[in-house]
Short mmCIF file of N, CA and C in Angstrom, two decimals:
data_model
loop_
_atom_site.label_atom_id
_atom_site.label_comp_id
_atom_site.label_asym_id
_atom_site.label_seq_id
_atom_site.Cartn_x
_atom_site.Cartn_y
_atom_site.Cartn_z
N MET A 1 29.12 52.56 82.01
CA MET A 1 28.55 53.59 81.13
C MET A 1 29.13 54.95 81.46
N THR A 2 29.50 55.71 80.42
CA THR A 2 29.96 57.08 80.57
C THR A 2 29.34 57.92 79.46
N PHE A 3 29.28 59.22 79.66
CA PHE A 3 28.81 60.10 78.60
C PHE A 3 29.86 60.12 77.49
N PRO A 4 29.45 60.10 76.22
CA PRO A 4 30.41 60.09 75.11
C PRO A 4 31.09 61.44 74.95
N ALA A 5 32.29 61.41 74.37
CA ALA A 5 33.04 62.65 74.14
C ALA A 5 32.24 63.62 73.28
N ALA A 6 31.46 63.09 72.34
CA ALA A 6 30.69 63.95 71.43
C ALA A 6 29.72 64.85 72.19
N TYR A 7 29.17 64.35 73.30
CA TYR A 7 28.24 65.14 74.11
C TYR A 7 28.92 66.41 74.61
N PHE A 8 30.14 66.27 75.13
CA PHE A 8 30.86 67.41 75.67
C PHE A 8 31.42 68.29 74.55
N ASP A 9 31.87 67.68 73.45
CA ASP A 9 32.33 68.48 72.32
C ASP A 9 31.23 69.40 71.81
N ASP A 10 30.00 68.88 71.75
CA ASP A 10 28.87 69.71 71.31
C ASP A 10 28.65 70.89 72.25
N LEU A 11 28.78 70.64 73.56
CA LEU A 11 28.62 71.73 74.52
C LEU A 11 29.66 72.83 74.29
N TYR A 12 30.92 72.43 74.09
CA TYR A 12 31.98 73.41 73.92
C TYR A 12 31.93 74.10 72.56
N ARG A 13 31.36 73.44 71.56
CA ARG A 13 31.17 74.11 70.27
C ARG A 13 30.18 75.27 70.40
N GLN A 14 29.17 75.06 71.23
CA GLN A 14 28.14 76.09 71.42
C GLN A 14 28.62 77.22 72.32
N ASP A 15 29.51 76.90 73.28
CA ASP A 15 29.93 77.89 74.28
C ASP A 15 31.25 77.42 74.87
N ASP A 16 32.29 78.26 74.81
CA ASP A 16 33.59 77.83 75.33
C ASP A 16 33.65 77.84 76.85
N ASP A 17 32.57 78.28 77.50
CA ASP A 17 32.47 78.24 78.96
C ASP A 17 31.04 77.80 79.33
N PRO A 18 30.69 76.53 79.02
CA PRO A 18 29.28 76.11 79.12
C PRO A 18 28.70 76.14 80.52
N TRP A 19 29.54 76.09 81.54
CA TRP A 19 29.05 76.15 82.92
C TRP A 19 29.35 77.50 83.58
N ASP A 20 29.75 78.46 82.78
CA ASP A 20 29.98 79.82 83.26
C ASP A 20 31.04 79.87 84.35
N TYR A 21 32.10 79.08 84.18
CA TYR A 21 33.16 79.01 85.18
C TYR A 21 33.81 80.37 85.43
N ARG A 22 33.97 81.17 84.39
CA ARG A 22 34.71 82.42 84.54
C ARG A 22 33.89 83.51 85.24
N ALA A 23 32.61 83.62 84.93
CA ALA A 23 31.81 84.74 85.43
C ALA A 23 31.00 84.42 86.69
N SER A 24 30.67 83.16 86.91
CA SER A 24 29.78 82.79 88.00
C SER A 24 30.47 82.90 89.37
N TRP A 25 29.82 83.63 90.29
CA TRP A 25 30.34 83.70 91.66
C TRP A 25 30.34 82.32 92.30
N TYR A 26 29.29 81.54 92.06
CA TYR A 26 29.24 80.18 92.60
C TYR A 26 30.49 79.40 92.19
N GLU A 27 30.83 79.45 90.91
CA GLU A 27 31.97 78.68 90.41
C GLU A 27 33.29 79.21 90.95
N ARG A 28 33.44 80.52 91.00
CA ARG A 28 34.69 81.09 91.55
C ARG A 28 34.84 80.71 93.01
N ARG A 29 33.76 80.84 93.76
CA ARG A 29 33.80 80.48 95.19
C ARG A 29 34.13 79.00 95.37
N LYS A 30 33.55 78.15 94.54
CA LYS A 30 33.82 76.71 94.64
C LYS A 30 35.30 76.41 94.39
N ARG A 31 35.90 77.10 93.44
CA ARG A 31 37.33 76.90 93.19
C ARG A 31 38.15 77.31 94.41
N TRP A 32 37.79 78.44 95.01
CA TRP A 32 38.54 78.90 96.19
C TRP A 32 38.35 77.95 97.37
N LEU A 33 37.14 77.41 97.52
CA LEU A 33 36.91 76.41 98.57
C LEU A 33 37.80 75.19 98.35
N THR A 34 37.89 74.75 97.10
CA THR A 34 38.71 73.59 96.77
C THR A 34 40.17 73.84 97.11
N ILE A 35 40.67 74.98 96.71
CA ILE A 35 42.07 75.32 96.99
C ILE A 35 42.30 75.45 98.49
N ALA A 36 41.38 76.09 99.20
CA ALA A 36 41.53 76.28 100.65
C ALA A 36 41.49 74.96 101.41
N ALA A 37 40.82 73.95 100.85
CA ALA A 37 40.70 72.67 101.54
C ALA A 37 41.95 71.80 101.42
N LEU A 38 42.88 72.16 100.55
CA LEU A 38 44.09 71.35 100.39
C LEU A 38 44.91 71.40 101.68
N PRO A 39 45.26 70.25 102.24
CA PRO A 39 45.96 70.24 103.53
C PRO A 39 47.44 70.57 103.45
N ARG A 40 48.00 70.55 102.24
CA ARG A 40 49.42 70.89 102.10
C ARG A 40 49.58 72.15 101.25
N GLU A 41 50.63 72.88 101.53
CA GLU A 41 50.88 74.11 100.78
C GLU A 41 51.42 73.83 99.39
N ARG A 42 52.27 72.79 99.26
CA ARG A 42 52.90 72.47 97.98
C ARG A 42 52.74 70.99 97.68
N TYR A 43 52.67 70.69 96.38
CA TYR A 43 52.60 69.31 95.90
C TYR A 43 53.62 69.13 94.78
N ARG A 44 54.15 67.92 94.70
CA ARG A 44 55.13 67.63 93.66
C ARG A 44 54.47 67.42 92.31
N SER A 45 53.42 66.58 92.30
CA SER A 45 52.82 66.16 91.04
C SER A 45 51.31 66.06 91.19
N GLY A 46 50.58 66.93 90.50
CA GLY A 46 49.13 66.94 90.58
C GLY A 46 48.48 66.38 89.33
N PHE A 47 47.27 65.85 89.50
CA PHE A 47 46.49 65.33 88.38
C PHE A 47 45.06 65.82 88.51
N GLU A 48 44.55 66.40 87.42
CA GLU A 48 43.17 66.86 87.37
C GLU A 48 42.48 66.25 86.16
N PRO A 49 41.76 65.15 86.33
CA PRO A 49 40.93 64.66 85.23
C PRO A 49 39.72 65.57 85.07
N ALA A 50 39.19 65.64 83.86
CA ALA A 50 38.02 66.49 83.59
C ALA A 50 38.32 67.95 83.91
N CYS A 51 39.38 68.48 83.30
CA CYS A 51 39.84 69.84 83.62
C CYS A 51 39.00 70.92 82.95
N SER A 52 38.10 70.55 82.04
CA SER A 52 37.27 71.52 81.33
C SER A 52 38.16 72.58 80.67
N ASN A 53 37.80 73.86 80.81
CA ASN A 53 38.56 74.90 80.13
C ASN A 53 39.73 75.44 80.94
N GLY A 54 40.07 74.76 82.04
CA GLY A 54 41.32 75.05 82.74
C GLY A 54 41.26 76.11 83.82
N GLU A 55 40.06 76.52 84.24
CA GLU A 55 39.98 77.57 85.26
C GLU A 55 40.51 77.10 86.62
N LEU A 56 40.10 75.91 87.07
CA LEU A 56 40.65 75.38 88.33
C LEU A 56 42.11 74.99 88.15
N SER A 57 42.45 74.48 86.98
CA SER A 57 43.84 74.07 86.71
C SER A 57 44.81 75.22 86.96
N ALA A 58 44.41 76.43 86.58
CA ALA A 58 45.29 77.59 86.76
C ALA A 58 45.63 77.82 88.23
N LEU A 59 44.67 77.58 89.12
CA LEU A 59 44.92 77.71 90.55
C LEU A 59 45.74 76.54 91.08
N LEU A 60 45.42 75.33 90.63
CA LEU A 60 46.18 74.16 91.07
C LEU A 60 47.64 74.27 90.66
N ALA A 61 47.90 74.84 89.50
CA ALA A 61 49.27 74.96 89.00
C ALA A 61 50.13 75.79 89.93
N GLN A 62 49.51 76.71 90.66
CA GLN A 62 50.27 77.53 91.62
C GLN A 62 50.71 76.74 92.84
N ARG A 63 50.09 75.59 93.06
CA ARG A 63 50.40 74.78 94.24
C ARG A 63 51.21 73.53 93.90
N CYS A 64 51.43 73.27 92.60
CA CYS A 64 52.07 72.02 92.16
C CYS A 64 53.35 72.31 91.38
N ASP A 65 54.39 71.52 91.64
CA ASP A 65 55.60 71.61 90.82
C ASP A 65 55.28 71.23 89.38
N SER A 66 54.44 70.19 89.21
CA SER A 66 53.95 69.83 87.88
C SER A 66 52.49 69.43 88.01
N LEU A 67 51.70 69.76 86.98
CA LEU A 67 50.28 69.44 86.96
C LEU A 67 49.95 68.80 85.63
N TYR A 68 49.33 67.63 85.68
CA TYR A 68 48.85 66.94 84.49
C TYR A 68 47.34 67.03 84.49
N ALA A 69 46.77 67.63 83.47
CA ALA A 69 45.32 67.80 83.37
C ALA A 69 44.82 67.15 82.09
N CYS A 70 43.59 66.67 82.12
CA CYS A 70 43.03 66.04 80.93
C CYS A 70 41.53 66.25 80.88
N ASP A 71 40.97 66.00 79.71
CA ASP A 71 39.53 66.05 79.53
C ASP A 71 39.16 65.13 78.38
N ILE A 72 37.93 64.62 78.42
CA ILE A 72 37.46 63.73 77.37
C ILE A 72 37.19 64.49 76.07
N SER A 73 36.94 65.79 76.18
CA SER A 73 36.59 66.61 75.02
C SER A 73 37.82 67.26 74.40
N ASP A 74 38.02 67.05 73.11
CA ASP A 74 39.13 67.70 72.41
C ASP A 74 38.99 69.22 72.45
N HIS A 75 37.75 69.69 72.38
CA HIS A 75 37.52 71.14 72.44
C HIS A 75 37.92 71.70 73.80
N ALA A 76 37.58 70.99 74.87
CA ALA A 76 37.98 71.43 76.21
C ALA A 76 39.49 71.44 76.35
N VAL A 77 40.15 70.42 75.81
CA VAL A 77 41.62 70.35 75.87
C VAL A 77 42.23 71.56 75.17
N ARG A 78 41.71 71.92 74.01
CA ARG A 78 42.22 73.09 73.28
C ARG A 78 42.04 74.36 74.11
N LEU A 79 40.86 74.52 74.70
CA LEU A 79 40.59 75.71 75.52
C LEU A 79 41.50 75.75 76.75
N ALA A 80 41.69 74.59 77.39
CA ALA A 80 42.56 74.54 78.57
C ALA A 80 44.00 74.86 78.20
N ARG A 81 44.46 74.34 77.06
CA ARG A 81 45.83 74.64 76.63
C ARG A 81 46.01 76.13 76.38
N GLU A 82 44.99 76.77 75.80
CA GLU A 82 45.07 78.22 75.58
C GLU A 82 45.08 78.96 76.91
N ARG A 83 44.24 78.54 77.85
CA ARG A 83 44.15 79.19 79.15
C ARG A 83 45.44 79.06 79.94
N LEU A 84 46.13 77.93 79.79
CA LEU A 84 47.28 77.60 80.62
C LEU A 84 48.60 77.73 79.87
N ALA A 85 48.57 78.36 78.71
CA ALA A 85 49.74 78.40 77.82
C ALA A 85 50.97 79.02 78.48
N GLY A 86 50.78 79.94 79.40
CA GLY A 86 51.92 80.60 80.03
C GLY A 86 52.48 79.87 81.23
N LEU A 87 51.98 78.66 81.50
CA LEU A 87 52.40 77.91 82.69
C LEU A 87 53.20 76.68 82.25
N PRO A 88 54.53 76.74 82.34
CA PRO A 88 55.37 75.64 81.85
C PRO A 88 55.26 74.36 82.65
N ASN A 89 54.68 74.42 83.84
CA ASN A 89 54.58 73.22 84.68
C ASN A 89 53.29 72.44 84.44
N VAL A 90 52.50 72.84 83.43
CA VAL A 90 51.21 72.20 83.17
C VAL A 90 51.22 71.50 81.82
N THR A 91 50.71 70.26 81.80
CA THR A 91 50.49 69.50 80.58
C THR A 91 49.02 69.15 80.49
N VAL A 92 48.42 69.35 79.32
CA VAL A 92 47.00 69.05 79.11
C VAL A 92 46.86 68.10 77.93
N GLU A 93 46.15 67.00 78.13
CA GLU A 93 45.97 66.00 77.08
C GLU A 93 44.55 65.47 77.09
N PRO A 94 44.09 64.93 75.96
CA PRO A 94 42.77 64.28 75.93
C PRO A 94 42.83 62.87 76.51
N ARG A 95 41.94 62.57 77.43
CA ARG A 95 41.83 61.22 78.00
C ARG A 95 40.40 61.01 78.46
N ALA A 96 39.94 59.75 78.39
CA ALA A 96 38.62 59.37 78.89
C ALA A 96 38.79 58.60 80.19
N MET A 97 38.02 58.98 81.18
CA MET A 97 38.09 58.33 82.49
C MET A 97 36.94 57.34 82.66
N PRO A 98 37.17 56.21 83.33
CA PRO A 98 38.42 55.82 84.00
C PRO A 98 39.37 55.00 83.14
N ASP A 99 38.95 54.64 81.92
CA ASP A 99 39.72 53.67 81.12
C ASP A 99 41.11 54.15 80.77
N GLN A 100 41.30 55.45 80.61
CA GLN A 100 42.60 55.98 80.22
C GLN A 100 43.30 56.70 81.38
N TRP A 101 43.05 56.20 82.57
CA TRP A 101 43.75 56.75 83.75
C TRP A 101 45.25 56.61 83.53
N PRO A 102 46.05 57.64 83.77
CA PRO A 102 47.48 57.57 83.48
C PRO A 102 48.23 56.61 84.39
N ASP A 103 49.25 56.01 83.84
CA ASP A 103 50.11 55.09 84.58
C ASP A 103 51.22 55.90 85.25
N ALA A 104 50.88 56.54 86.34
CA ALA A 104 51.81 57.43 87.03
C ALA A 104 51.36 57.59 88.47
N SER A 105 52.25 58.13 89.30
CA SER A 105 51.93 58.41 90.70
C SER A 105 51.78 59.91 90.89
N PHE A 106 50.84 60.29 91.76
CA PHE A 106 50.55 61.70 92.04
C PHE A 106 50.39 61.89 93.54
N ASP A 107 50.84 63.05 94.03
CA ASP A 107 50.57 63.35 95.44
C ASP A 107 49.40 64.32 95.59
N LEU A 108 48.77 64.70 94.47
CA LEU A 108 47.51 65.45 94.50
C LEU A 108 46.65 65.03 93.32
N ILE A 109 45.43 64.60 93.61
CA ILE A 109 44.45 64.26 92.58
C ILE A 109 43.18 65.03 92.91
N VAL A 110 42.69 65.81 91.95
CA VAL A 110 41.49 66.63 92.16
C VAL A 110 40.44 66.23 91.13
N ILE A 111 39.34 65.67 91.61
CA ILE A 111 38.27 65.17 90.76
C ILE A 111 37.05 66.07 90.95
N GLY A 112 36.79 66.92 89.98
CA GLY A 112 35.70 67.87 90.11
C GLY A 112 34.66 67.72 89.03
N GLU A 113 33.41 67.61 89.43
CA GLU A 113 32.26 67.61 88.52
C GLU A 113 32.40 66.56 87.42
N LEU A 114 32.87 65.40 87.77
CA LEU A 114 33.11 64.34 86.79
C LEU A 114 32.24 63.12 86.98
N CYS A 115 32.18 62.61 88.20
CA CYS A 115 31.75 61.22 88.39
C CYS A 115 30.25 61.01 88.25
N TYR A 116 29.44 62.06 88.32
CA TYR A 116 28.02 61.81 88.10
C TYR A 116 27.71 61.61 86.62
N TYR A 117 28.71 61.77 85.77
CA TYR A 117 28.58 61.40 84.36
C TYR A 117 29.00 59.95 84.13
N LEU A 118 29.43 59.27 85.18
CA LEU A 118 29.86 57.88 85.10
C LEU A 118 28.87 56.99 85.84
N SER A 119 28.81 55.73 85.44
CA SER A 119 28.00 54.76 86.18
C SER A 119 28.64 54.49 87.54
N ARG A 120 27.90 53.84 88.41
CA ARG A 120 28.47 53.46 89.71
C ARG A 120 29.69 52.57 89.54
N GLU A 121 29.62 51.65 88.58
CA GLU A 121 30.74 50.74 88.35
C GLU A 121 31.96 51.50 87.85
N ALA A 122 31.76 52.42 86.92
CA ALA A 122 32.88 53.20 86.41
C ALA A 122 33.46 54.11 87.49
N THR A 123 32.60 54.66 88.34
CA THR A 123 33.08 55.49 89.44
C THR A 123 33.90 54.68 90.43
N ALA A 124 33.43 53.47 90.74
CA ALA A 124 34.19 52.60 91.65
C ALA A 124 35.55 52.27 91.06
N GLU A 125 35.60 52.04 89.75
CA GLU A 125 36.88 51.76 89.09
C GLU A 125 37.78 52.99 89.12
N LEU A 126 37.21 54.15 88.86
CA LEU A 126 38.00 55.38 88.93
C LEU A 126 38.55 55.60 90.33
N ALA A 127 37.73 55.36 91.34
CA ALA A 127 38.18 55.52 92.73
C ALA A 127 39.33 54.58 93.04
N ARG A 128 39.24 53.33 92.56
CA ARG A 128 40.32 52.37 92.80
C ARG A 128 41.61 52.82 92.11
N ARG A 129 41.48 53.29 90.88
CA ARG A 129 42.68 53.74 90.16
C ARG A 129 43.29 54.98 90.80
N ALA A 130 42.44 55.88 91.25
CA ALA A 130 42.94 57.07 91.93
C ALA A 130 43.70 56.69 93.19
N CYS A 131 43.14 55.78 93.96
CA CYS A 131 43.78 55.35 95.20
C CYS A 131 45.11 54.66 94.90
N ALA A 132 45.14 53.84 93.85
CA ALA A 132 46.36 53.12 93.50
C ALA A 132 47.48 54.06 93.05
N SER A 133 47.13 55.17 92.41
CA SER A 133 48.15 56.09 91.91
C SER A 133 48.49 57.20 92.90
N LEU A 134 47.77 57.25 94.03
CA LEU A 134 48.04 58.27 95.04
C LEU A 134 49.23 57.85 95.90
N THR A 135 50.18 58.75 96.06
CA THR A 135 51.35 58.45 96.87
C THR A 135 50.96 58.31 98.34
N ALA A 136 51.87 57.75 99.13
CA ALA A 136 51.58 57.51 100.55
C ALA A 136 51.28 58.79 101.31
N ASP A 137 51.84 59.91 100.85
CA ASP A 137 51.61 61.21 101.51
C ASP A 137 50.65 62.09 100.72
N GLY A 138 49.93 61.48 99.77
CA GLY A 138 49.14 62.26 98.83
C GLY A 138 47.77 62.68 99.33
N THR A 139 47.14 63.57 98.56
CA THR A 139 45.83 64.14 98.85
C THR A 139 44.90 63.87 97.67
N LEU A 140 43.70 63.40 97.97
CA LEU A 140 42.67 63.17 96.95
C LEU A 140 41.48 64.06 97.27
N VAL A 141 41.02 64.82 96.29
CA VAL A 141 39.91 65.76 96.46
C VAL A 141 38.81 65.41 95.48
N ALA A 142 37.56 65.47 95.95
CA ALA A 142 36.41 65.34 95.05
C ALA A 142 35.40 66.42 95.39
N CYS A 143 34.83 67.03 94.35
CA CYS A 143 33.83 68.08 94.54
C CYS A 143 32.76 67.94 93.47
N HIS A 144 31.50 67.86 93.90
CA HIS A 144 30.40 67.64 92.95
C HIS A 144 29.15 68.42 93.34
N TRP A 145 28.42 68.86 92.33
CA TRP A 145 27.12 69.56 92.43
C TRP A 145 26.07 68.59 92.95
N ARG A 146 25.25 69.06 93.90
CA ARG A 146 24.31 68.16 94.56
C ARG A 146 22.89 68.19 93.98
N HIS A 147 22.60 69.13 93.11
CA HIS A 147 21.23 69.24 92.59
C HIS A 147 21.03 68.30 91.40
N PRO A 148 19.80 67.85 91.16
CA PRO A 148 19.51 67.02 89.98
C PRO A 148 19.71 67.82 88.69
N PHE A 149 20.11 67.13 87.64
CA PHE A 149 20.16 67.73 86.30
C PHE A 149 19.96 66.62 85.28
N GLU A 150 19.56 67.01 84.09
CA GLU A 150 19.26 66.03 83.05
C GLU A 150 20.50 65.22 82.69
N GLY A 151 20.36 63.91 82.70
CA GLY A 151 21.46 63.04 82.33
C GLY A 151 22.33 62.58 83.48
N ARG A 152 22.09 63.10 84.67
CA ARG A 152 22.90 62.69 85.83
C ARG A 152 22.70 61.20 86.09
N LEU A 153 23.80 60.47 86.22
CA LEU A 153 23.72 59.02 86.44
C LEU A 153 23.72 58.65 87.91
N GLN A 154 24.20 59.55 88.79
CA GLN A 154 24.19 59.29 90.23
C GLN A 154 24.39 60.60 90.97
N THR A 155 24.10 60.59 92.25
CA THR A 155 24.20 61.80 93.05
C THR A 155 25.64 62.05 93.51
N ALA A 156 25.89 63.28 93.93
CA ALA A 156 27.20 63.61 94.49
C ALA A 156 27.50 62.76 95.71
N ASP A 157 26.49 62.55 96.56
CA ASP A 157 26.71 61.76 97.77
C ASP A 157 27.05 60.31 97.43
N ALA A 158 26.40 59.76 96.41
CA ALA A 158 26.72 58.39 96.00
C ALA A 158 28.12 58.31 95.42
N VAL A 159 28.51 59.33 94.66
CA VAL A 159 29.86 59.37 94.09
C VAL A 159 30.90 59.35 95.21
N HIS A 160 30.74 60.21 96.20
CA HIS A 160 31.75 60.31 97.26
C HIS A 160 31.75 59.08 98.15
N ALA A 161 30.63 58.39 98.22
CA ALA A 161 30.59 57.13 98.98
C ALA A 161 31.50 56.09 98.36
N SER A 162 31.72 56.15 97.04
CA SER A 162 32.63 55.21 96.38
C SER A 162 34.06 55.39 96.87
N PHE A 163 34.44 56.63 97.17
CA PHE A 163 35.78 56.89 97.70
C PHE A 163 35.84 56.54 99.19
N ASP A 164 34.79 56.87 99.92
CA ASP A 164 34.73 56.51 101.34
C ASP A 164 34.84 55.01 101.55
N ALA A 165 34.41 54.22 100.57
CA ALA A 165 34.39 52.76 100.70
C ALA A 165 35.78 52.15 100.62
N LEU A 166 36.77 52.91 100.21
CA LEU A 166 38.13 52.37 100.06
C LEU A 166 38.86 52.44 101.40
N PRO A 167 39.25 51.29 101.96
CA PRO A 167 39.88 51.28 103.29
C PRO A 167 41.17 52.08 103.37
N ALA A 168 41.87 52.24 102.24
CA ALA A 168 43.16 52.94 102.27
C ALA A 168 43.01 54.45 102.40
N LEU A 169 41.80 54.96 102.18
CA LEU A 169 41.59 56.41 102.21
C LEU A 169 40.99 56.85 103.54
N ASN A 170 41.55 57.90 104.10
CA ASN A 170 41.05 58.51 105.34
C ASN A 170 40.54 59.91 105.02
N ARG A 171 39.30 60.19 105.39
CA ARG A 171 38.75 61.51 105.10
C ARG A 171 39.32 62.54 106.06
N LEU A 172 39.85 63.62 105.49
CA LEU A 172 40.39 64.72 106.27
C LEU A 172 39.42 65.88 106.37
N VAL A 173 38.66 66.12 105.29
CA VAL A 173 37.77 67.27 105.20
C VAL A 173 36.46 66.83 104.58
N GLN A 174 35.34 67.29 105.14
CA GLN A 174 34.07 67.20 104.44
C GLN A 174 33.36 68.54 104.57
N HIS A 175 33.11 69.15 103.44
CA HIS A 175 32.38 70.42 103.39
C HIS A 175 31.10 70.16 102.60
N ALA A 176 29.98 70.16 103.29
CA ALA A 176 28.69 69.85 102.65
C ALA A 176 27.80 71.07 102.69
N GLU A 177 27.32 71.47 101.52
CA GLU A 177 26.38 72.56 101.40
C GLU A 177 25.14 72.05 100.66
N HIS A 178 24.11 72.87 100.61
CA HIS A 178 22.93 72.52 99.84
C HIS A 178 23.30 72.30 98.37
N ASP A 179 24.28 73.05 97.89
CA ASP A 179 24.63 73.03 96.47
C ASP A 179 25.75 72.07 96.10
N LEU A 180 26.68 71.84 97.00
CA LEU A 180 27.86 71.06 96.62
C LEU A 180 28.35 70.21 97.78
N LEU A 181 29.14 69.19 97.41
CA LEU A 181 29.81 68.33 98.37
C LEU A 181 31.29 68.31 98.03
N LEU A 182 32.12 68.65 99.00
CA LEU A 182 33.57 68.69 98.83
C LEU A 182 34.20 67.81 99.90
N ASP A 183 34.96 66.80 99.47
CA ASP A 183 35.64 65.90 100.39
C ASP A 183 37.12 65.84 100.06
N VAL A 184 37.92 65.67 101.09
CA VAL A 184 39.37 65.50 100.94
C VAL A 184 39.79 64.27 101.72
N TRP A 185 40.55 63.38 101.05
CA TRP A 185 41.06 62.16 101.68
C TRP A 185 42.57 62.10 101.56
N SER A 186 43.18 61.31 102.42
CA SER A 186 44.60 60.99 102.28
C SER A 186 44.81 59.55 102.73
N LYS A 187 45.97 59.01 102.42
CA LYS A 187 46.29 57.67 102.90
C LYS A 187 46.83 57.70 104.32
N ASP A 188 47.62 58.72 104.65
CA ASP A 188 48.23 58.74 105.98
C ASP A 188 47.30 59.31 107.05
N GLY A 189 46.24 60.01 106.66
CA GLY A 189 45.27 60.52 107.62
C GLY A 189 45.76 61.68 108.46
N HIS A 190 46.90 62.28 108.10
CA HIS A 190 47.46 63.36 108.91
C HIS A 190 46.71 64.66 108.67
N SER A 191 46.31 65.31 109.74
CA SER A 191 45.69 66.62 109.64
C SER A 191 46.75 67.66 109.31
N VAL A 192 46.32 68.89 109.03
CA VAL A 192 47.27 69.97 108.76
C VAL A 192 48.17 70.19 109.97
N ALA A 193 47.59 70.23 111.16
CA ALA A 193 48.38 70.45 112.38
C ALA A 193 49.37 69.31 112.60
N GLN A 194 48.94 68.07 112.34
CA GLN A 194 49.85 66.93 112.47
C GLN A 194 50.98 67.03 111.46
N GLY A 195 50.64 67.44 110.23
CA GLY A 195 51.66 67.56 109.20
C GLY A 195 52.71 68.60 109.53
N GLU A 196 52.34 69.62 110.28
CA GLU A 196 53.28 70.67 110.68
C GLU A 196 53.93 70.38 112.03
N GLY A 197 53.59 69.24 112.66
CA GLY A 197 54.18 68.90 113.94
C GLY A 197 53.64 69.71 115.10
N LEU A 198 52.45 70.28 114.94
CA LEU A 198 51.87 71.10 116.01
C LEU A 198 51.18 70.26 117.08
N VAL A 199 50.80 69.03 116.71
CA VAL A 199 50.17 68.12 117.67
C VAL A 199 50.79 66.74 117.52
#
């Protein structure tokens, strides 16, 4: 089970920034936390499912040679394309997760505020597909709101447990607050210091 595209299209018809991504200090801070948690300075190919109106995508694009972003909502895709129009390394397309997961490899996958709209089964499938498309040196990030809200199908902690359950993924970072849960995994398990040869 997943929320239908029409649900999100209705939200964006009413407000092109339904979660106040641009003005909210909470949202701006969360984006900076996400970017700061990335263990590598540069990535070859990034993927951001559920990109919404492209606010986080704009920051990810600065760290990626190429960034592929998508959203289930056609309205969100239009807004993200407008937001990211000046960035030639970014492509934005409509896709529904997990069924339309792209057939490609990425060394950065950032999953933000998505999986509590999916059933446990759909989240487990998304986690498997993400792991399968992550390169051997890649980074997988998930960040989710921890408070209850109408229509939530599962908690942030339950969502992240689906990724923790995959033996191929090693957690590098866990940042847990009352409001949000941010986790970073990789396949090689190398810390930032290990990646730079400091230890």
